[in-house]
CSV table of C-alpha atoms in Angstrom, one decimal:
chain,number,residue,atom,x,y,z
R,1,MET,CA,-13.6,-7.1,7.1
R,2,GLY,CA,-10.7,-8.2,4.4
R,3,ASN,CA,-7.2,-7.3,5.5
R,4,ILE,CA,-6.8,-4.2,7.2
R,5,LEU,CA,-2.7,-3.6,6.3
R,6,ALA,CA,-2.9,-4.6,2.7
R,7,ASP,CA,-5.4,-0.7,2.3
R,8,ILE,CA,-2.3,1.1,4.4
R,9,ARG,CA,1.3,2.3,2.4
R,10,LEU,CA,3.7,3.8,4.2
R,11,ARG,CA,5.8,6.7,2.9
R,12,ILE,CA,8.0,9.6,3.7
R,13,ALA,CA,6.2,12.3,5.5
R,14,THR,CA,5.9,15.6,3.9
R,15,PRO,CA,5.6,19.0,5.4
R,16,ALA,CA,1.8,19.1,4.7
R,17,ASP,CA,1.5,15.7,7.6
R,18,ALA,CA,3.0,18.1,10.3
R,19,ALA,CA,-0.5,19.5,11.5
R,20,ASP,CA,-1.8,15.5,11.4
R,21,ILE,CA,1.1,14.2,13.1
R,22,ALA,CA,1.4,17.0,15.9
R,23,GLU,CA,-2.6,16.4,16.6
R,24,MET,CA,-1.5,12.2,16.2
R,25,SER,CA,1.3,13.1,18.9
R,26,ARG,CA,-1.1,15.3,21.2
R,27,ARG,CA,-3.7,12.7,21.6
R,28,LEU,CA,-1.8,9.5,21.4
R,29,ILE,CA,1.4,10.9,23.5
R,30,GLU,CA,1.7,13.4,24.9
R,31,ALA,CA,-1.9,13.4,26.6
R,32,GLY,CA,-1.5,15.3,30.5
R,33,LEU,CA,2.0,16.5,29.5
R,34,GLY,CA,1.5,19.7,27.6
R,35,TRP,CA,1.9,19.9,23.7
R,36,SER,CA,5.4,20.0,22.8
R,37,TRP,CA,5.7,18.4,19.4
R,38,THR,CA,3.7,20.7,17.6
R,39,ARG,CA,3.2,21.6,13.9
R,40,GLN,CA,6.1,23.5,13.5
R,41,ARG,CA,8.2,21.1,15.6
R,42,VAL,CA,6.9,18.4,13.1
R,43,GLU,CA,7.5,20.2,10.3
R,44,HIS,CA,10.7,21.2,11.1
R,45,ALA,CA,11.9,17.5,11.4
R,46,ILE,CA,10.0,16.6,8.1
R,47,ARG,CA,12.8,19.4,6.5
R,48,ASN,CA,15.6,17.8,9.1
R,49,ALA,CA,18.4,15.6,6.6
R,50,ASP,CA,19.2,14.0,9.8
R,51,THR,CA,15.5,13.0,10.4
R,52,LEU,CA,13.1,10.5,8.9
R,53,VAL,CA,9.8,11.1,9.4
R,54,MET,CA,7.5,7.9,7.8
R,55,THR,CA,3.6,7.8,7.7
R,56,ALA,CA,0.8,5.0,7.4
R,57,VAL,CA,-2.0,6.3,5.0
R,58,HIS,CA,-5.3,4.5,5.2
R,59,ASP,CA,-8.0,6.5,2.9
R,60,ASN,CA,-6.1,9.3,2.7
R,61,SER,CA,-5.8,9.6,6.5
R,62,ILE,CA,-2.6,9.5,8.3
R,63,VAL,CA,-3.0,6.5,10.4
R,64,GLY,CA,0.5,6.4,12.0
R,65,PHE,CA,3.7,8.1,11.6
R,66,ALA,CA,6.7,7.2,13.4
R,67,ILE,CA,10.0,10.1,14.0
R,68,MET,CA,13.5,8.3,14.1
R,69,ASP,CA,16.7,10.9,14.8
R,70,PHE,CA,19.7,9.3,13.1
R,71,GLY,CA,23.1,10.4,14.5
R,72,ASP,CA,26.5,8.6,13.5
R,73,GLU,CA,26.1,4.9,14.4
R,74,THR,CA,22.9,5.9,17.1
R,75,ALA,CA,19.6,6.7,16.1
R,76,HIS,CA,16.6,8.3,18.3
R,77,LEU,CA,13.2,7.1,18.5
R,78,SER,CA,11.4,10.0,19.3
R,79,LEU,CA,7.7,9.4,18.8
R,80,PHE,CA,6.3,6.7,17.4
R,81,ALA,CA,2.4,6.2,17.3
R,82,VAL,CA,-1.1,3.6,16.1
R,83,ARG,CA,-3.9,5.1,16.0
R,84,GLU,CA,-6.1,3.6,18.5
R,85,SER,CA,-8.3,1.2,15.7
R,86,PHE,CA,-5.5,0.4,14.0
R,87,GLN,CA,-3.2,-1.5,16.9
R,88,ARG,CA,-2.9,-5.2,17.4
R,89,GLN,CA,-3.6,-5.5,13.8
R,90,GLY,CA,0.2,-6.1,13.3
R,91,LEU,CA,0.5,-2.4,11.7
R,92,GLY,CA,3.1,-0.9,14.5
R,93,LEU,CA,5.5,-4.1,13.0
R,94,ARG,CA,5.5,-3.4,9.5
R,95,MET,CA,6.3,0.5,10.4
R,96,PHE,CA,9.3,-0.7,12.3
R,97,GLU,CA,10.7,-3.1,10.6
R,98,TRP,CA,10.2,0.0,7.7
R,99,MET,CA,12.6,2.4,9.7
R,100,LYS,CA,14.7,-0.5,11.0
R,101,SER,CA,15.2,-0.7,7.5
R,102,SER,CA,16.6,2.4,7.1
R,103,ALA,CA,18.3,2.4,10.1
R,104,LEU,CA,20.4,-0.3,9.0
R,105,THR,CA,20.7,1.1,5.6
R,106,ALA,CA,22.4,4.1,7.4
R,107,GLY,CA,24.9,2.5,9.1
R,108,ILE,CA,23.1,2.6,12.8
R,109,ALA,CA,24.1,0.5,15.4
R,110,LEU,CA,21.8,1.0,18.0
R,111,VAL,CA,18.4,2.8,18.3
R,112,ARG,CA,17.4,4.1,21.8
R,113,LEU,CA,14.2,5.5,23.0
R,114,GLU,CA,12.1,7.0,26.3
R,115,LEU,CA,8.6,6.0,27.2
R,116,ARG,CA,6.0,6.7,30.2
R,117,THR,CA,6.9,4.0,32.8
R,118,ALA,CA,3.5,3.4,32.6
R,119,ASN,CA,2.9,3.0,29.6
R,120,LEU,CA,2.6,-1.3,29.7
R,121,GLY,CA,1.5,-2.2,26.0
R,122,ALA,CA,4.2,0.2,24.3
R,123,ARG,CA,6.7,-1.7,27.4
R,124,ALA,CA,5.4,-4.8,25.7
R,125,PHE,CA,5.4,-4.3,22.0
R,126,TYR,CA,9.3,-2.6,22.4
R,127,ARG,CA,10.5,-6.1,23.8
R,128,VAL,CA,8.7,-7.9,21.4
R,129,LEU,CA,11.1,-5.7,19.1
R,130,GLY,CA,13.7,-6.4,21.1
R,131,PHE,CA,14.4,-3.3,22.9
R,132,ILE,CA,15.9,-4.0,26.3
R,133,GLU,CA,15.3,-1.8,29.5
R,134,THR,CA,18.1,0.2,30.1
R,135,GLY,CA,17.0,2.3,32.9
R,136,HIS,CA,14.8,5.3,34.2
R,137,ALA,CA,14.7,9.0,34.0
R,138,VAL,CA,13.3,10.4,36.6
R,139,GLY,CA,10.9,13.6,35.5
R,140,TYR,CA,11.9,13.2,32.4
R,141,TYR,CA,8.4,14.5,30.7
R,142,ARG,CA,7.7,17.8,32.1
R,143,GLY,CA,8.8,16.9,35.9
R,144,ARG,CA,5.5,15.3,36.0
R,145,GLU,CA,6.4,11.7,34.5
R,146,ASN,CA,9.3,9.2,35.3
R,147,ALA,CA,10.3,7.4,31.3
R,148,LEU,CA,11.8,4.1,30.8
R,149,ARG,CA,14.7,4.3,28.7
R,150,MET,CA,15.1,1.4,26.1
R,151,VAL,CA,17.6,-0.2,23.4
R,152,LEU,CA,17.8,-2.1,20.5
R,153,ASP,CA,21.0,-3.2,19.3
R,154,LEU,CA,20.6,-3.8,15.8
R,155,ARG,CA,23.8,-5.9,15.3
R,156,LYS,CA,22.2,-8.2,17.2
R,157,THR,CA,18.9,-8.3,14.8
R,158,VAL,CA,21.4,-8.8,11.6
R,159,LYS,CA,21.2,-12.4,10.3
R,160,ARG,CA,25.2,-12.9,9.1
């Protein structure tokens, strides 16, 4: 098997991608919590000028996606997922570097996110990217699960 990353294209999401992204969110992120990132909500994010929705595409199928909302100096990484069969191959890192570059171009200083406290794999991934833990939110996920809050200071990642 060759380098699968070479066959994956990163691109801005289109409204036609909303249903696939929503389904991936339901299966990979929101499992057991109900479904808040529906096709309509994802499509709204795609159409929002202050939100960046990107996809990773392999053989015309979405295998990863990210949704980041941009403020004046702070961005919020709302969703980030890579299909299981494409994990641990560098795709998540490649996707995040693309998102980080976009954030830096937009003048963003901090990227914030929340994740399930029990999601140790995601926690380790974000630590590798340079995120630090900043606190917890009790009952963050529909009152059922706690969240870990993390932040990345982009000013510390830029070489001067």
